[in-house]
PDB file of C-alpha atoms in Angstrom:
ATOM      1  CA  UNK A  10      79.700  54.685 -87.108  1.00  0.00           C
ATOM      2  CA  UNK A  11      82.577  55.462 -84.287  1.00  0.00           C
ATOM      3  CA  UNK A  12      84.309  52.106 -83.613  1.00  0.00           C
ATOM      4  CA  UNK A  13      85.304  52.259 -79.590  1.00  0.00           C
ATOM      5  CA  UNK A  14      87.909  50.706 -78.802  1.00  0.00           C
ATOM      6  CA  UNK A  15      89.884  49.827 -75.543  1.00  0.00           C
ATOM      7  CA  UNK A  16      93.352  49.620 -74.404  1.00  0.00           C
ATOM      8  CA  UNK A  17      94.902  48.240 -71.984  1.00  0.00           C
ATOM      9  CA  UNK A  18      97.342  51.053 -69.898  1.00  0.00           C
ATOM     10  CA  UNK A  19     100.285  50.432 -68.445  1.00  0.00           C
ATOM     11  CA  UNK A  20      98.902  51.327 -65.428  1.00  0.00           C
ATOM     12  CA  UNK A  21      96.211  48.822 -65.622  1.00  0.00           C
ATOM     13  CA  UNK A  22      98.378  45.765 -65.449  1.00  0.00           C
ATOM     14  CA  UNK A  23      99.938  47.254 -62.270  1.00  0.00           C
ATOM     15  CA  UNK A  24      96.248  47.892 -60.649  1.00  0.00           C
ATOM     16  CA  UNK A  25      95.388  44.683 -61.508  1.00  0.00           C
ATOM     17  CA  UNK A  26      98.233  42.707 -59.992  1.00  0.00           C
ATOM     18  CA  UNK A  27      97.922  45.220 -57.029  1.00  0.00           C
ATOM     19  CA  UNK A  28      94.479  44.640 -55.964  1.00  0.00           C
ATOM     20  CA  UNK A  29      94.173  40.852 -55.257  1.00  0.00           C
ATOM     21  CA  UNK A  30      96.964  41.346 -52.715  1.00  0.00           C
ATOM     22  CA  UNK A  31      94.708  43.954 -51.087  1.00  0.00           C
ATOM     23  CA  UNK A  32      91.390  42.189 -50.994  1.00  0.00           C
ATOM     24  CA  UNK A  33      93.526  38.715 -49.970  1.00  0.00           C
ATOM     25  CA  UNK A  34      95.046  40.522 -46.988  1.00  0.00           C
ATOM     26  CA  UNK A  35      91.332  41.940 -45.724  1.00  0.00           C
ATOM     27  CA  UNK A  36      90.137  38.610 -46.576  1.00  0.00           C
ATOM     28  CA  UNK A  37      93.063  36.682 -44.076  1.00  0.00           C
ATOM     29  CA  UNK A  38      92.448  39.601 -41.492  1.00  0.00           C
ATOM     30  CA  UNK A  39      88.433  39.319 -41.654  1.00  0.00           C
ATOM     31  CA  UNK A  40      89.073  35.415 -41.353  1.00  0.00           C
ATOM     32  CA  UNK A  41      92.055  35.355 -38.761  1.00  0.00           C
ATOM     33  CA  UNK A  42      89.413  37.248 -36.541  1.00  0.00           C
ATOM     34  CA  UNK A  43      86.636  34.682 -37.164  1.00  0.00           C
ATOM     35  CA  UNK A  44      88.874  32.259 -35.829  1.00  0.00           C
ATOM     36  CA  UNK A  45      90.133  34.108 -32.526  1.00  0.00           C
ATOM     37  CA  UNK A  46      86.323  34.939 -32.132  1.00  0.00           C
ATOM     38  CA  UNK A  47      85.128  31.079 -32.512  1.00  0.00           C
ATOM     39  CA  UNK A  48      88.256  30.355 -30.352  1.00  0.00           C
ATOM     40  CA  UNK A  49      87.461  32.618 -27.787  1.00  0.00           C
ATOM     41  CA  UNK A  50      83.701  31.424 -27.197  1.00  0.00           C
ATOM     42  CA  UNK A  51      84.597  27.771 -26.852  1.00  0.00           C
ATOM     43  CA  UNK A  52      87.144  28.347 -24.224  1.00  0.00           C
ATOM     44  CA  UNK A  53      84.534  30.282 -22.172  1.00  0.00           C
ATOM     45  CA  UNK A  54      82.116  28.457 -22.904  1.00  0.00           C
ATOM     46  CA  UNK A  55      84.302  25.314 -22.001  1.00  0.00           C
ATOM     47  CA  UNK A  56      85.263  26.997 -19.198  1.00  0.00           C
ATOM     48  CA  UNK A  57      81.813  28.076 -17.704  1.00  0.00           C
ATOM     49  CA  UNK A  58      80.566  24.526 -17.993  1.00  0.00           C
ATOM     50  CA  UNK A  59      83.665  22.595 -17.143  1.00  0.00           C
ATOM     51  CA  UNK A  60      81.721  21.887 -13.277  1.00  0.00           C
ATOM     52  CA  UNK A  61      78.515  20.988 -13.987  1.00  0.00           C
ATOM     53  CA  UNK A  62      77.341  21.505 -10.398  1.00  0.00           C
ATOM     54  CA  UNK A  63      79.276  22.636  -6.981  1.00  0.00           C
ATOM     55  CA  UNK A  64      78.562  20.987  -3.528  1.00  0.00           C
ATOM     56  CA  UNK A  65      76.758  21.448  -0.435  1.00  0.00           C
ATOM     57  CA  UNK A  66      80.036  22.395   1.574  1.00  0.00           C
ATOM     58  CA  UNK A  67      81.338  24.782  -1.371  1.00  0.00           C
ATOM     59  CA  UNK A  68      77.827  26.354  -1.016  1.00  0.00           C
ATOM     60  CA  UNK A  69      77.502  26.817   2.628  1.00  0.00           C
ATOM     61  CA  UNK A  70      80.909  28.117   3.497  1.00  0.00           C
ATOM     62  CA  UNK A  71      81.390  30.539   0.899  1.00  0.00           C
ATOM     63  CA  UNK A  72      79.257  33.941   1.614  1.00  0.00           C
ATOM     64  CA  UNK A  73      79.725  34.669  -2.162  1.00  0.00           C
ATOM     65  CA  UNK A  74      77.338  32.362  -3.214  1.00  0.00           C
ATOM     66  CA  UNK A  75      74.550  33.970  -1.609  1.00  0.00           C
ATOM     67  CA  UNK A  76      71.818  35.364  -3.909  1.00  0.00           C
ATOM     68  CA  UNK A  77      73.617  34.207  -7.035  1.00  0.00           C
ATOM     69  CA  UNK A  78      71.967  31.230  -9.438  1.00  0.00           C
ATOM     70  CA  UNK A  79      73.758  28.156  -8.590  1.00  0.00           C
ATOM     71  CA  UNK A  80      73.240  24.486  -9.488  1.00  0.00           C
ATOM     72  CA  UNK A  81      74.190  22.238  -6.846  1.00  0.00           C
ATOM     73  CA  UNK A  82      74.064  18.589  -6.134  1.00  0.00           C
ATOM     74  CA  UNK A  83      73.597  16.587  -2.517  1.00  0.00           C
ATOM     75  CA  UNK A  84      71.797  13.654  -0.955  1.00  0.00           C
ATOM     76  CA  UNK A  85      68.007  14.265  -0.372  1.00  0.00           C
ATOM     77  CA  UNK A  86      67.599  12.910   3.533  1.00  0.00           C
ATOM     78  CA  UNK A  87      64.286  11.188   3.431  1.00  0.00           C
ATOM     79  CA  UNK A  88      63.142  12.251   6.985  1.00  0.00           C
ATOM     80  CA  UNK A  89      63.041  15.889   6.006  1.00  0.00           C
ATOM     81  CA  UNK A  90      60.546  15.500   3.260  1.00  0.00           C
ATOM     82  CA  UNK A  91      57.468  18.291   3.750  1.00  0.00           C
ATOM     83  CA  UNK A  92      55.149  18.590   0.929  1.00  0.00           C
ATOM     84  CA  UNK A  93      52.161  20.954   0.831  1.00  0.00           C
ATOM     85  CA  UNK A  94      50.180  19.194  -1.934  1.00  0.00           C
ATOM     86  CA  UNK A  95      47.436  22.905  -1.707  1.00  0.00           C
ATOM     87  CA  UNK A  96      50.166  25.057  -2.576  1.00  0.00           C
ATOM     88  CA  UNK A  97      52.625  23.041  -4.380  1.00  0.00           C
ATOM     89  CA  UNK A  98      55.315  23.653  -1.493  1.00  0.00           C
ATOM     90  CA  UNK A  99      58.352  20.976  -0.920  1.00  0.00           C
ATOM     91  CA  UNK A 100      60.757  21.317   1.456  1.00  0.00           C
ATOM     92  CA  UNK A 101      63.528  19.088   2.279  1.00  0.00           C
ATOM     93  CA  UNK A 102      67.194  18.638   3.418  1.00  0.00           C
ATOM     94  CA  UNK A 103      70.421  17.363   1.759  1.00  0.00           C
ATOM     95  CA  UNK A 104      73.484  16.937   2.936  1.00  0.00           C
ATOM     96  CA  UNK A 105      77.191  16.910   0.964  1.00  0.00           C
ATOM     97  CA  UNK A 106      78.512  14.142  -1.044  1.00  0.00           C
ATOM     98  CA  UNK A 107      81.785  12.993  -0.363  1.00  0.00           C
ATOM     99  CA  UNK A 108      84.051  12.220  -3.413  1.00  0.00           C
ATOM    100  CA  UNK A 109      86.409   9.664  -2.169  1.00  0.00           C
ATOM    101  CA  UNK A 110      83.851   6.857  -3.645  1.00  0.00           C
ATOM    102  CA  UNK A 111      83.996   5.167  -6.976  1.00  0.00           C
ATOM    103  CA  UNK A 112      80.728   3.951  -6.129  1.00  0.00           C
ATOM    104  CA  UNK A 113      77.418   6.492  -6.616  1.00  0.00           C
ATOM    105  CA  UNK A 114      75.250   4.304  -4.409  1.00  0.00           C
ATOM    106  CA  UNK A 115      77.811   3.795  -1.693  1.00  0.00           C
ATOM    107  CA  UNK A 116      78.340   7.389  -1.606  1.00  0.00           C
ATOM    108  CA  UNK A 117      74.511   8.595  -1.211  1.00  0.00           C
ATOM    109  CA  UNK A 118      74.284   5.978   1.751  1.00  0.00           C
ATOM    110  CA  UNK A 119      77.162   7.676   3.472  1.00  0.00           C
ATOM    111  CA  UNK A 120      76.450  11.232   3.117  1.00  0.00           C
ATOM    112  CA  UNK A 121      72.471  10.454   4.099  1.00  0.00           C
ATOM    113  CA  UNK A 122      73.333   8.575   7.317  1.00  0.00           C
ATOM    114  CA  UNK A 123      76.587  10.931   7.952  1.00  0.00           C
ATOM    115  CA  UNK A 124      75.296  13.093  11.089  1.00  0.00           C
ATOM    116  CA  UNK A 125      78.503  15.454  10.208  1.00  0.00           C
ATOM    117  CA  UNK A 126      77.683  15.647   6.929  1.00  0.00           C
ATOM    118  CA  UNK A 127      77.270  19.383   5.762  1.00  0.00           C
ATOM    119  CA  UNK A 128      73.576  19.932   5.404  1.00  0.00           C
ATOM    120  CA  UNK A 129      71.243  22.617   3.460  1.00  0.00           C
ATOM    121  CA  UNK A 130      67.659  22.964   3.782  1.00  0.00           C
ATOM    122  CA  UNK A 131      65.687  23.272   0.503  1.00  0.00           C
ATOM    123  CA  UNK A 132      62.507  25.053  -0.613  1.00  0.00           C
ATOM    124  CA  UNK A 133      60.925  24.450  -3.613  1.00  0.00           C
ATOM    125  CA  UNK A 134      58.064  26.095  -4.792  1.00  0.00           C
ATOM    126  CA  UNK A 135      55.146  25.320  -7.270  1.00  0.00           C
ATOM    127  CA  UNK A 136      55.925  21.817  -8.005  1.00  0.00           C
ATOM    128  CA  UNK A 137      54.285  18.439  -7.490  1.00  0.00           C
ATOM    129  CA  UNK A 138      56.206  16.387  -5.458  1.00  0.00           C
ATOM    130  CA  UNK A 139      58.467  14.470  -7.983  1.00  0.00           C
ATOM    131  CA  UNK A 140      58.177  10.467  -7.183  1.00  0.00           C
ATOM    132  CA  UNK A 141      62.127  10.096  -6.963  1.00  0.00           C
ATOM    133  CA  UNK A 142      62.199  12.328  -3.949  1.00  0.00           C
ATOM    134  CA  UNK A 143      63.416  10.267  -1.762  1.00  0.00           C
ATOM    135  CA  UNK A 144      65.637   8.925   1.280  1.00  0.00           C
ATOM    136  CA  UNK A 145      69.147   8.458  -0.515  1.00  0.00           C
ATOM    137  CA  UNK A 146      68.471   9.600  -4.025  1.00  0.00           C
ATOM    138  CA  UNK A 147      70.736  12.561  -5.578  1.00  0.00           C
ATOM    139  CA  UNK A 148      69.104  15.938  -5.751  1.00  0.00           C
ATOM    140  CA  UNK A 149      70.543  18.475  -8.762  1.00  0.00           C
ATOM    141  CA  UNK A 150      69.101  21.656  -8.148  1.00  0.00           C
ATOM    142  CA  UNK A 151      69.141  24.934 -10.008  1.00  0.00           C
ATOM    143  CA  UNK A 152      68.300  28.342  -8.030  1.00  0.00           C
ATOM    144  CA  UNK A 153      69.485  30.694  -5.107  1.00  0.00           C
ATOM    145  CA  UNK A 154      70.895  30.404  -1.783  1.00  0.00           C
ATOM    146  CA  UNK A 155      68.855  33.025   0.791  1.00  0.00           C
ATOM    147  CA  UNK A 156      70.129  35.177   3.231  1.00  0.00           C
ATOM    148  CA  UNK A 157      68.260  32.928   5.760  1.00  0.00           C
ATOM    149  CA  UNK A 158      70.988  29.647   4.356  1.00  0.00           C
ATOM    150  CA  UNK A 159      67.918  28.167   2.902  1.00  0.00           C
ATOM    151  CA  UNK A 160      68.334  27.210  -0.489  1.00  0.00           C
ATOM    152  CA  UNK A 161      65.503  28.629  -3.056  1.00  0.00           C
ATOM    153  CA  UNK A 162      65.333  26.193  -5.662  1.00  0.00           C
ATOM    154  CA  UNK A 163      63.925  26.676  -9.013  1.00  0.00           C
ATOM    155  CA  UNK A 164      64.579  23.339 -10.872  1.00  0.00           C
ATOM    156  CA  UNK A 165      64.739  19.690  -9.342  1.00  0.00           C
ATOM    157  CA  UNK A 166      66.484  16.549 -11.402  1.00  0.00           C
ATOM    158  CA  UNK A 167      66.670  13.422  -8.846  1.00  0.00           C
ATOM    159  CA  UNK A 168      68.457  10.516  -9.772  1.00  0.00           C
ATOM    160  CA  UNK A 169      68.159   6.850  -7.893  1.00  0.00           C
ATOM    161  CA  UNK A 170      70.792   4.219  -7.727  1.00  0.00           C
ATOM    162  CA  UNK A 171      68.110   1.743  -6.372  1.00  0.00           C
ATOM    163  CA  UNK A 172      66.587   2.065  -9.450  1.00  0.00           C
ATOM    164  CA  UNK A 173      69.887   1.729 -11.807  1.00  0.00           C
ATOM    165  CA  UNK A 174      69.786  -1.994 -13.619  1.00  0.00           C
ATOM    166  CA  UNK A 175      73.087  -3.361 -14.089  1.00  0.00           C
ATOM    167  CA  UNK A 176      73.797  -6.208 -15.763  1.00  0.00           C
ATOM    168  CA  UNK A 177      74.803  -9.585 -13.397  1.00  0.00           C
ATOM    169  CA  UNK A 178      77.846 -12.818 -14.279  1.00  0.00           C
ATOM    170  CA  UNK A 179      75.582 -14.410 -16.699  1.00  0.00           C
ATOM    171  CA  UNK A 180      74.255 -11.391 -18.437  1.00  0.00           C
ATOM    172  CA  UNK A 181      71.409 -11.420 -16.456  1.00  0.00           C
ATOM    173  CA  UNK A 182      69.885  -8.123 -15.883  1.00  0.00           C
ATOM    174  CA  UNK A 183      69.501  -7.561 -12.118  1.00  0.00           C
ATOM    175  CA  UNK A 184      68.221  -4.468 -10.466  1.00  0.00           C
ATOM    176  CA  UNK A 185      70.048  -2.933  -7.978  1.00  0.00           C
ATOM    177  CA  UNK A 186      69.141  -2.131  -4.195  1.00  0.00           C
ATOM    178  CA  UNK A 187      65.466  -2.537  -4.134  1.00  0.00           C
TER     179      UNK A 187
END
């Protein structure tokens, strides 16, 4: 019986120290572009979401927003509250927060009773009328400004600083405002 035998060329050493340095180069390459990628989509995605909403005035005095999705944030003003309970219509009005307050609450009770605030009339259709929709409470909405300057909402989040709790001197828990 034939006995096979192998030998090692000369050339086989040389291909063998010659390919690691090959496959370690596509290796760094392939992974040096993972990283730009992964780089890339959390700047733009940092980016995209750095403002979580824009205001009233930014919304009403700039044409561009018109017809795009927006999410925008303003004081509901209670008075303006129309809800069609048949056809799951709400209509409504807020008007622009200011920013110069540290204070949320203090804030919402300026802008609502602010007769030069910038206002923008909402419509919101098939939704029951959420029980935070109220006279002073914070409106986020989600949706599209109309030709018309009404605003065509498509998602509602309220939020209430009467009915934040903070906590009093003696660790008492007192609730705010109401």
């Amino acid at each position: 019986m034939a006995q096979a035998t192998w030998e090692k060329g000369q050339n086989a050493e040389a291909l063998r120290l010659a390919k690691p340095a090959g496959g370690r180069r596509k290796f760094l390459f392939g992974g040096l572009l993972i990283l730009v990628a992964i780089i890339y989509l959390i700047a733009s995605g940092t980016m995209a979401g750095a403002q979580y909403f824009i205001t009233v005035d930014e919304v009403v005095n700039n044409p561009e927003y018109i017809g795009q999705t927006v999410r925008i944030s303003g004081v509901v003003l209670g008075d303006t509250i129309e809800y069609d309970s048949e056809n799951l219509l709400i209509d409504f009005t807020i008007a622009h927060i200011p920013s110069e307050f540290d204070d949320l609450a203090t804030a919402l009770y300026v802008a609502a009773n602010n007769p030069d605030a910038t206002r923008l009339a909402v419509h919101i259709e098939n939704q029951v009328k959420p029980d935070l929709l109220q006279h002073e409470a914070q409106a986020i909405l989600t949706g599209k400004l109309g030709e018309d300057g009404v605003f065509y909402a498509t998602e509602l989040l309220l939020k209430c600083p009467s009915r934040f709790i903070e906590s009093g001197p003696d660790g008492a828990m007192l609730e705010s405002g109401a």
